[in-house]
Amino acid sequence: MFKYSLYTGITLLLSGCKLFVPSKYQNYFSDQPWDNIRLAKTDEIPQVVDSMVIMRSNREFYPYRKKFLGDKIDSTQQDRTFLVIAKNSKWIVYPVKDINSGISLTNKKQDLVVYVEGMGKNFYHAGHRAFGLSSQYKVLVVMMDYPSIEPEYGLIKNFRYARKNSFATAPSLINLLKELDNEKIAGKDWTKENWTLFHHSMGNIMLKRIMKERSDTILSPGLFDLVVFNAACTEMKNHHLWLEQSKLGKINIIHYNQDDRQLKGARILALKRQLGCKPGRHLAKNATYIDFNPLVGPRHSTFAEIPLRPPIHPHAREYFNQIFNGKYPDYKNKDKFSKVKNGTGYYLK
């Protein structure tokens, strides 16, 4: 197993300074998607449609450029909130005052998912994932968007860049969560649904920082019904220490996959075992561990349909639909779950 992970890590290292992009992804860094994205005028009123997400971003902002949200963190440390509407394959991005303003404009009362992505996302790709999650599971998505790829960098430099920016975005995330907390305390109608905090891959770096530094103590205990660490690209060692002291979620779930190729490569590059690959012997007493290996094999565990990738297994789709909508799994259901022999939670099968 280590030999395989070493091979993966070396493959990443040998990719050199230029980022290799297969032909099917050749437009990944293109500005072409921005032909279908526009920044709304100041006095423009949003039209309520089915496809709407809220994005809080700490990216550099250039309102008079075609690509108005860049690939670096804003040097002024300013966070901006946007209501993004998708209609007829085009996006309109509306700057709004705060989260409540954006959500109120959606006129929706749905279960809420605060969603943080991992490496490799510009604003367009992050938004695309947010829309996918929202439409697939019928939830209201609030995404914490941050720069996690720089087109001019190679793979190794981008790996470090994404890690650094995820860590640096923790204060922005805390500000977002505090805003949500205040709205819940105020009793706004949209706060009465189920709330999930969902971090994928490198997005877990900022969540770890928040919990380890105890920044979440300024928030109401149990602010989220569920906190999910999905395929966490963050160090496994001693994770129980910072997770057990956190009261951010009423329930904590850690999704892992012992054969995850990407996290095996990350282990080599970071020189640390990754939580989303192998939780280790010291488990957090306040978390449930779910092994996705039977469903995804060596792939980075996914939760939404992504173009050019294998479809989600029906059992995984059903599982995510349950947890995002406040219907927690029955781990005693032997058709869907079985206990991991070493005691590290359950297999999802």
Short mmCIF file of C-alpha atoms in Angstrom, two decimals:
data_model
loop_
_atom_site.label_atom_id
_atom_site.label_comp_id
_atom_site.label_asym_id
_atom_site.label_seq_id
_atom_site.Cartn_x
_atom_site.Cartn_y
_atom_site.Cartn_z
CA MET A 1 0.00 0.00 0.00
CA PHE A 2 2.82 2.39 0.86
CA LYS A 3 4.57 1.46 -2.40
CA TYR A 4 1.44 2.46 -4.31
CA SER A 5 1.15 5.76 -2.45
CA LEU A 6 4.85 6.43 -3.04
CA TYR A 7 4.31 5.86 -6.76
CA THR A 8 1.40 8.31 -6.71
CA GLY A 9 3.43 10.93 -4.89
CA ILE A 10 6.39 10.56 -7.24
CA THR A 11 4.04 10.83 -10.22
CA LEU A 12 2.84 14.15 -8.84
CA LEU A 13 6.36 15.34 -8.17
CA LEU A 14 7.57 14.37 -11.66
CA SER A 15 4.80 16.38 -13.25
CA GLY A 16 7.22 19.26 -12.74
CA CYS A 17 6.55 22.95 -12.76
CA LYS A 18 3.92 22.91 -15.49
CA LEU A 19 0.48 21.68 -14.59
CA PHE A 20 -0.44 18.81 -16.89
CA VAL A 21 -4.05 19.04 -18.01
CA PRO A 22 -5.49 16.13 -20.04
CA SER A 23 -7.13 17.09 -23.34
CA LYS A 24 -10.62 16.56 -21.93
CA TYR A 25 -9.86 19.31 -19.37
CA GLN A 26 -8.02 21.62 -21.77
CA ASN A 27 -10.50 24.47 -21.23
CA TYR A 28 -10.23 24.24 -17.43
CA PHE A 29 -8.22 27.46 -17.14
CA SER A 30 -9.95 29.20 -20.02
CA ASP A 31 -11.77 32.49 -19.48
CA GLN A 32 -14.48 31.22 -21.81
CA PRO A 33 -16.97 30.44 -18.97
CA TRP A 34 -16.91 34.17 -18.11
CA ASP A 35 -18.69 34.83 -21.42
CA ASN A 36 -21.77 33.45 -19.65
CA ILE A 37 -21.22 35.15 -16.28
CA ARG A 38 -21.97 38.78 -15.63
CA LEU A 39 -21.93 41.06 -12.62
CA ALA A 40 -25.35 42.57 -11.97
CA LYS A 41 -25.83 46.31 -12.10
CA THR A 42 -26.19 48.14 -8.79
CA ASP A 43 -29.93 48.76 -9.21
CA GLU A 44 -30.73 45.39 -10.80
CA ILE A 45 -33.33 43.35 -8.90
CA PRO A 46 -32.86 39.54 -8.88
CA GLN A 47 -35.52 37.34 -10.41
CA VAL A 48 -36.41 34.36 -8.22
CA VAL A 49 -35.59 31.11 -10.05
CA ASP A 50 -34.92 27.52 -8.98
CA SER A 51 -31.13 27.69 -9.41
CA MET A 52 -29.78 30.11 -6.81
CA VAL A 53 -26.78 29.82 -4.47
CA ILE A 54 -25.06 32.16 -2.03
CA MET A 55 -21.29 32.56 -2.31
CA ARG A 56 -19.10 34.31 0.27
CA SER A 57 -15.73 34.98 -1.34
CA ASN A 58 -12.39 36.40 -0.24
CA ARG A 59 -11.06 36.61 -3.81
CA GLU A 60 -9.63 39.76 -5.33
CA PHE A 61 -12.47 41.72 -6.96
CA TYR A 62 -12.29 43.64 -10.25
CA PRO A 63 -15.83 44.87 -11.00
CA TYR A 64 -14.90 46.34 -14.40
CA ARG A 65 -13.18 43.25 -15.78
CA LYS A 66 -14.75 40.32 -17.61
CA LYS A 67 -13.24 37.93 -15.04
CA PHE A 68 -14.24 40.02 -12.04
CA LEU A 69 -13.20 37.53 -9.34
CA GLY A 70 -9.57 36.53 -9.48
CA ASP A 71 -7.29 33.74 -8.33
CA LYS A 72 -5.70 35.39 -5.30
CA ILE A 73 -7.00 36.38 -1.87
CA ASP A 74 -8.02 40.03 -1.73
CA SER A 75 -5.09 42.03 -0.38
CA THR A 76 -7.48 44.16 1.69
CA GLN A 77 -8.77 41.02 3.46
CA GLN A 78 -12.32 41.94 2.42
CA ASP A 79 -14.99 39.26 2.12
CA ARG A 80 -17.88 39.76 -0.30
CA THR A 81 -21.27 38.09 -0.47
CA PHE A 82 -22.95 37.23 -3.76
CA LEU A 83 -26.30 35.81 -4.77
CA VAL A 84 -25.65 33.80 -7.93
CA ILE A 85 -28.53 32.96 -10.24
CA ALA A 86 -28.30 30.42 -13.08
CA LYS A 87 -30.79 30.57 -15.92
CA ASN A 88 -30.49 29.27 -19.49
CA SER A 89 -26.81 28.34 -18.92
CA LYS A 90 -25.97 31.90 -17.90
CA TRP A 91 -25.09 33.28 -14.46
CA ILE A 92 -25.92 36.64 -12.98
CA VAL A 93 -23.87 37.52 -9.90
CA TYR A 94 -25.55 39.97 -7.52
CA PRO A 95 -23.45 41.60 -4.79
CA VAL A 96 -25.51 41.64 -1.58
CA LYS A 97 -24.97 43.20 1.82
CA ASP A 98 -24.84 40.00 3.85
CA ILE A 99 -25.99 36.38 4.05
CA ASN A 100 -29.47 37.26 5.26
CA SER A 101 -29.97 39.66 2.36
CA GLY A 102 -28.96 36.99 -0.13
CA ILE A 103 -31.03 34.18 1.37
CA SER A 104 -34.07 36.43 1.75
CA LEU A 105 -33.92 37.15 -1.99
CA THR A 106 -34.06 33.43 -2.80
CA ASN A 107 -37.46 33.19 -1.10
CA LYS A 108 -36.56 29.61 -0.15
CA LYS A 109 -37.06 27.56 2.99
CA GLN A 110 -34.83 24.55 2.50
CA ASP A 111 -32.29 22.63 4.53
CA LEU A 112 -29.07 24.63 4.48
CA VAL A 113 -25.58 23.37 3.60
CA VAL A 114 -22.53 25.54 4.23
CA TYR A 115 -20.12 24.06 1.71
CA VAL A 116 -16.33 24.42 1.42
CA GLU A 117 -14.44 22.89 -1.51
CA GLY A 118 -10.85 21.73 -1.90
CA MET A 119 -8.00 22.33 -4.32
CA GLY A 120 -8.36 23.33 -7.94
CA LYS A 121 -11.33 25.70 -7.99
CA ASN A 122 -11.61 29.11 -9.55
CA PHE A 123 -14.83 31.04 -8.95
CA TYR A 124 -16.61 29.38 -11.86
CA HIS A 125 -15.74 25.81 -10.88
CA ALA A 126 -16.57 26.46 -7.22
CA GLY A 127 -19.94 27.88 -8.22
CA HIS A 128 -20.56 24.96 -10.56
CA ARG A 129 -20.07 22.55 -7.64
CA ALA A 130 -22.38 24.66 -5.46
CA PHE A 131 -25.14 24.57 -8.07
CA GLY A 132 -24.65 20.82 -8.48
CA LEU A 133 -25.03 20.16 -4.76
CA SER A 134 -28.06 22.43 -4.53
CA SER A 135 -29.95 20.91 -7.46
CA GLN A 136 -29.07 17.30 -6.71
CA TYR A 137 -30.13 17.32 -3.06
CA LYS A 138 -32.68 20.17 -3.07
CA VAL A 139 -30.82 22.19 -0.45
CA LEU A 140 -29.93 25.85 -0.04
CA VAL A 141 -26.16 26.16 -0.49
CA VAL A 142 -23.98 28.84 1.09
CA MET A 143 -20.45 28.35 -0.20
CA MET A 144 -17.27 29.73 1.36
CA ASP A 145 -15.28 30.40 -1.82
CA TYR A 146 -11.53 30.96 -1.78
CA PRO A 147 -8.72 30.80 -4.38
CA SER A 148 -7.41 27.23 -4.54
CA ILE A 149 -5.63 27.23 -7.88
CA GLU A 150 -3.40 29.63 -9.80
CA PRO A 151 -3.24 28.98 -13.58
CA GLU A 152 0.40 30.05 -13.79
CA TYR A 153 1.57 27.54 -11.17
CA GLY A 154 2.54 23.91 -11.57
CA LEU A 155 0.94 21.03 -9.71
CA ILE A 156 3.28 21.01 -6.71
CA LYS A 157 3.15 24.77 -6.25
CA ASN A 158 -0.64 24.70 -6.57
CA PHE A 159 -0.81 21.98 -3.91
CA ARG A 160 1.01 24.30 -1.49
CA TYR A 161 -0.97 27.32 -2.68
CA ALA A 162 -4.32 25.66 -1.98
CA ARG A 163 -3.19 24.47 1.47
CA LYS A 164 -1.94 27.94 2.37
CA ASN A 165 -5.12 29.65 1.19
CA SER A 166 -7.43 27.19 2.91
CA PHE A 167 -5.59 27.85 6.18
CA ALA A 168 -5.70 31.62 5.57
CA THR A 169 -9.45 31.54 4.87
CA ALA A 170 -10.34 30.31 8.38
CA PRO A 171 -11.05 33.86 9.71
CA SER A 172 -13.35 34.50 6.73
CA LEU A 173 -15.22 31.29 7.47
CA ILE A 174 -15.59 32.22 11.14
CA ASN A 175 -17.07 35.59 10.10
CA LEU A 176 -19.55 33.76 7.88
CA LEU A 177 -20.51 31.32 10.63
CA LYS A 178 -20.90 34.13 13.17
CA GLU A 179 -23.23 35.90 10.76
CA LEU A 180 -25.31 32.73 10.42
CA ASP A 181 -25.29 32.30 14.20
CA ASN A 182 -26.61 35.84 14.71
CA GLU A 183 -29.42 35.23 12.21
CA LYS A 184 -30.38 32.00 13.96
CA ILE A 185 -30.42 33.76 17.34
CA ALA A 186 -32.62 36.46 15.78
CA GLY A 187 -35.04 33.72 14.74
CA LYS A 188 -35.15 34.39 11.00
CA ASP A 189 -37.57 32.04 9.22
CA TRP A 190 -34.91 30.46 7.01
CA THR A 191 -32.83 29.45 10.06
CA LYS A 192 -35.39 26.91 11.27
CA GLU A 193 -34.40 24.17 8.81
CA ASN A 194 -31.67 21.52 9.15
CA TRP A 195 -28.11 22.93 8.95
CA THR A 196 -25.05 21.02 7.70
CA LEU A 197 -21.43 22.21 7.60
CA PHE A 198 -19.74 20.25 4.81
CA HIS A 199 -16.00 20.45 4.11
CA HIS A 200 -14.43 18.54 1.23
CA SER A 201 -10.76 17.58 0.82
CA MET A 202 -8.44 20.60 1.41
CA GLY A 203 -11.42 22.62 2.63
CA ASN A 204 -10.96 20.72 5.90
CA ILE A 205 -7.70 22.57 6.57
CA MET A 206 -9.58 25.73 7.53
CA LEU A 207 -12.04 23.74 9.65
CA LYS A 208 -9.17 22.09 11.52
CA ARG A 209 -7.59 25.50 12.16
CA ILE A 210 -10.87 26.86 13.53
CA MET A 211 -11.32 23.92 15.91
CA LYS A 212 -7.66 23.67 16.93
CA GLU A 213 -7.43 27.39 17.72
CA ARG A 214 -10.83 27.25 19.47
CA SER A 215 -12.17 30.03 17.23
CA ASP A 216 -15.52 28.25 17.17
CA THR A 217 -16.06 29.01 20.87
CA ILE A 218 -17.52 32.39 19.84
CA LEU A 219 -20.37 30.48 18.18
CA SER A 220 -23.44 28.96 19.80
CA PRO A 221 -22.89 25.29 20.76
CA GLY A 222 -24.58 22.98 18.29
CA LEU A 223 -24.90 25.70 15.65
CA PHE A 224 -24.95 22.94 13.04
CA ASP A 225 -27.05 19.82 13.22
CA LEU A 226 -24.24 18.01 11.41
CA VAL A 227 -20.57 18.68 10.61
CA VAL A 228 -19.05 16.52 7.85
CA PHE A 229 -15.34 16.03 7.13
CA ASN A 230 -15.41 14.55 3.61
CA ALA A 231 -12.19 13.01 2.22
CA ALA A 232 -10.25 15.36 4.49
CA CYS A 233 -6.89 16.39 3.06
CA THR A 234 -5.51 17.35 6.44
CA GLU A 235 -3.24 15.62 8.93
CA MET A 236 -4.71 12.59 10.66
CA LYS A 237 -2.42 12.65 13.71
CA ASN A 238 -4.10 13.81 16.94
CA HIS A 239 -7.26 14.91 15.15
CA HIS A 240 -9.24 13.61 18.11
CA LEU A 241 -7.72 16.30 20.34
CA TRP A 242 -9.05 19.28 18.40
CA LEU A 243 -12.30 17.64 17.30
CA GLU A 244 -13.34 16.46 20.78
CA GLN A 245 -13.09 19.99 22.18
CA SER A 246 -15.40 21.41 19.50
CA LYS A 247 -19.13 21.86 20.04
CA LEU A 248 -19.79 23.33 16.61
CA GLY A 249 -21.85 20.35 15.46
CA LYS A 250 -24.42 18.25 17.30
CA ILE A 251 -23.18 15.31 15.22
CA ASN A 252 -19.77 14.88 13.54
CA ILE A 253 -19.12 12.46 10.68
CA ILE A 254 -15.74 11.69 9.10
CA HIS A 255 -15.78 10.14 5.61
CA TYR A 256 -12.62 8.27 4.66
CA ASN A 257 -11.28 5.86 2.06
CA GLN A 258 -8.13 3.88 2.73
CA ASP A 259 -7.35 3.57 -1.01
CA ASP A 260 -7.95 7.20 -2.02
CA ARG A 261 -5.29 7.88 -4.67
CA GLN A 262 -5.33 11.65 -4.27
CA LEU A 263 -4.89 11.51 -0.51
CA LYS A 264 -2.11 8.96 -0.85
CA GLY A 265 -0.32 11.41 -3.10
CA ALA A 266 -1.05 14.22 -0.64
CA ARG A 267 0.55 12.13 2.10
CA ILE A 268 3.82 12.10 0.17
CA LEU A 269 3.72 15.79 -0.67
CA ALA A 270 2.72 16.88 2.85
CA LEU A 271 4.80 14.17 4.57
CA LYS A 272 1.82 13.43 6.81
CA ARG A 273 -0.92 10.78 6.88
CA GLN A 274 -4.24 12.26 5.76
CA LEU A 275 -7.40 12.02 7.85
CA GLY A 276 -9.57 11.21 4.84
CA CYS A 277 -7.40 8.23 3.97
CA LYS A 278 -6.78 6.60 7.33
CA PRO A 279 -8.18 7.94 10.64
CA GLY A 280 -5.60 6.07 12.73
CA ARG A 281 -5.95 4.45 16.16
CA HIS A 282 -6.97 7.48 18.21
CA LEU A 283 -10.54 8.23 17.19
CA ALA A 284 -12.64 11.21 18.27
CA LYS A 285 -15.30 10.12 20.75
CA ASN A 286 -17.75 12.64 19.32
CA ALA A 287 -17.50 11.46 15.70
CA THR A 288 -18.78 8.62 13.54
CA TYR A 289 -16.41 7.27 10.89
CA ILE A 290 -17.70 6.06 7.51
CA ASP A 291 -15.45 4.14 5.09
CA PHE A 292 -16.46 4.75 1.44
CA ASN A 293 -14.00 2.25 -0.01
CA PRO A 294 -16.59 -0.39 -1.02
CA LEU A 295 -18.35 2.20 -3.21
CA VAL A 296 -15.52 4.28 -4.67
CA GLY A 297 -12.41 2.05 -4.67
CA PRO A 298 -9.29 4.18 -5.28
CA ARG A 299 -11.21 7.33 -6.23
CA HIS A 300 -11.46 10.52 -4.19
CA SER A 301 -14.90 10.06 -2.60
CA THR A 302 -17.46 12.25 -4.27
CA PHE A 303 -20.97 13.38 -3.45
CA ALA A 304 -22.26 15.18 -6.55
CA GLU A 305 -22.36 14.32 -10.23
CA ILE A 306 -19.33 15.80 -12.01
CA PRO A 307 -18.92 15.85 -15.81
CA LEU A 308 -16.38 13.38 -17.23
CA ARG A 309 -16.31 11.35 -14.00
CA PRO A 310 -18.04 8.07 -13.09
CA PRO A 311 -21.58 8.51 -11.75
CA ILE A 312 -22.21 8.39 -8.02
CA HIS A 313 -23.15 4.99 -6.65
CA PRO A 314 -26.90 4.92 -5.86
CA HIS A 315 -26.20 4.04 -2.21
CA ALA A 316 -23.87 7.03 -1.88
CA ARG A 317 -26.46 9.30 -3.47
CA GLU A 318 -29.13 8.04 -1.06
CA TYR A 319 -26.77 8.46 1.90
CA PHE A 320 -25.90 12.08 1.05
CA ASN A 321 -29.52 12.90 0.37
CA GLN A 322 -30.32 11.68 3.88
CA ILE A 323 -27.61 13.55 5.75
CA PHE A 324 -28.08 16.84 3.87
CA ASN A 325 -31.79 16.76 4.65
CA GLY A 326 -31.59 15.85 8.33
CA LYS A 327 -32.47 12.15 8.01
CA TYR A 328 -29.54 10.42 9.61
CA PRO A 329 -28.54 6.91 8.53
CA ASP A 330 -29.48 3.75 10.37
CA TYR A 331 -26.11 2.10 10.85
CA LYS A 332 -27.88 -1.10 11.92
CA ASN A 333 -29.20 -1.51 8.37
CA LYS A 334 -27.01 -4.40 7.20
CA ASP A 335 -27.99 -3.86 3.57
CA LYS A 336 -26.25 -0.48 3.59
CA PHE A 337 -23.70 -0.62 6.42
CA SER A 338 -21.31 -3.06 8.04
CA LYS A 339 -18.87 -2.53 10.89
CA VAL A 340 -15.21 -2.08 10.05
CA LYS A 341 -13.32 -4.97 11.64
CA ASN A 342 -10.72 -2.79 13.36
CA GLY A 343 -13.47 -0.70 14.94
CA THR A 344 -13.03 2.38 12.74
CA GLY A 345 -16.72 3.01 12.21
CA TYR A 346 -18.77 1.56 9.36
CA TYR A 347 -18.44 0.65 5.72
CA LEU A 348 -20.98 2.22 3.39
CA LYS A 349 -21.67 -0.55 0.90
#
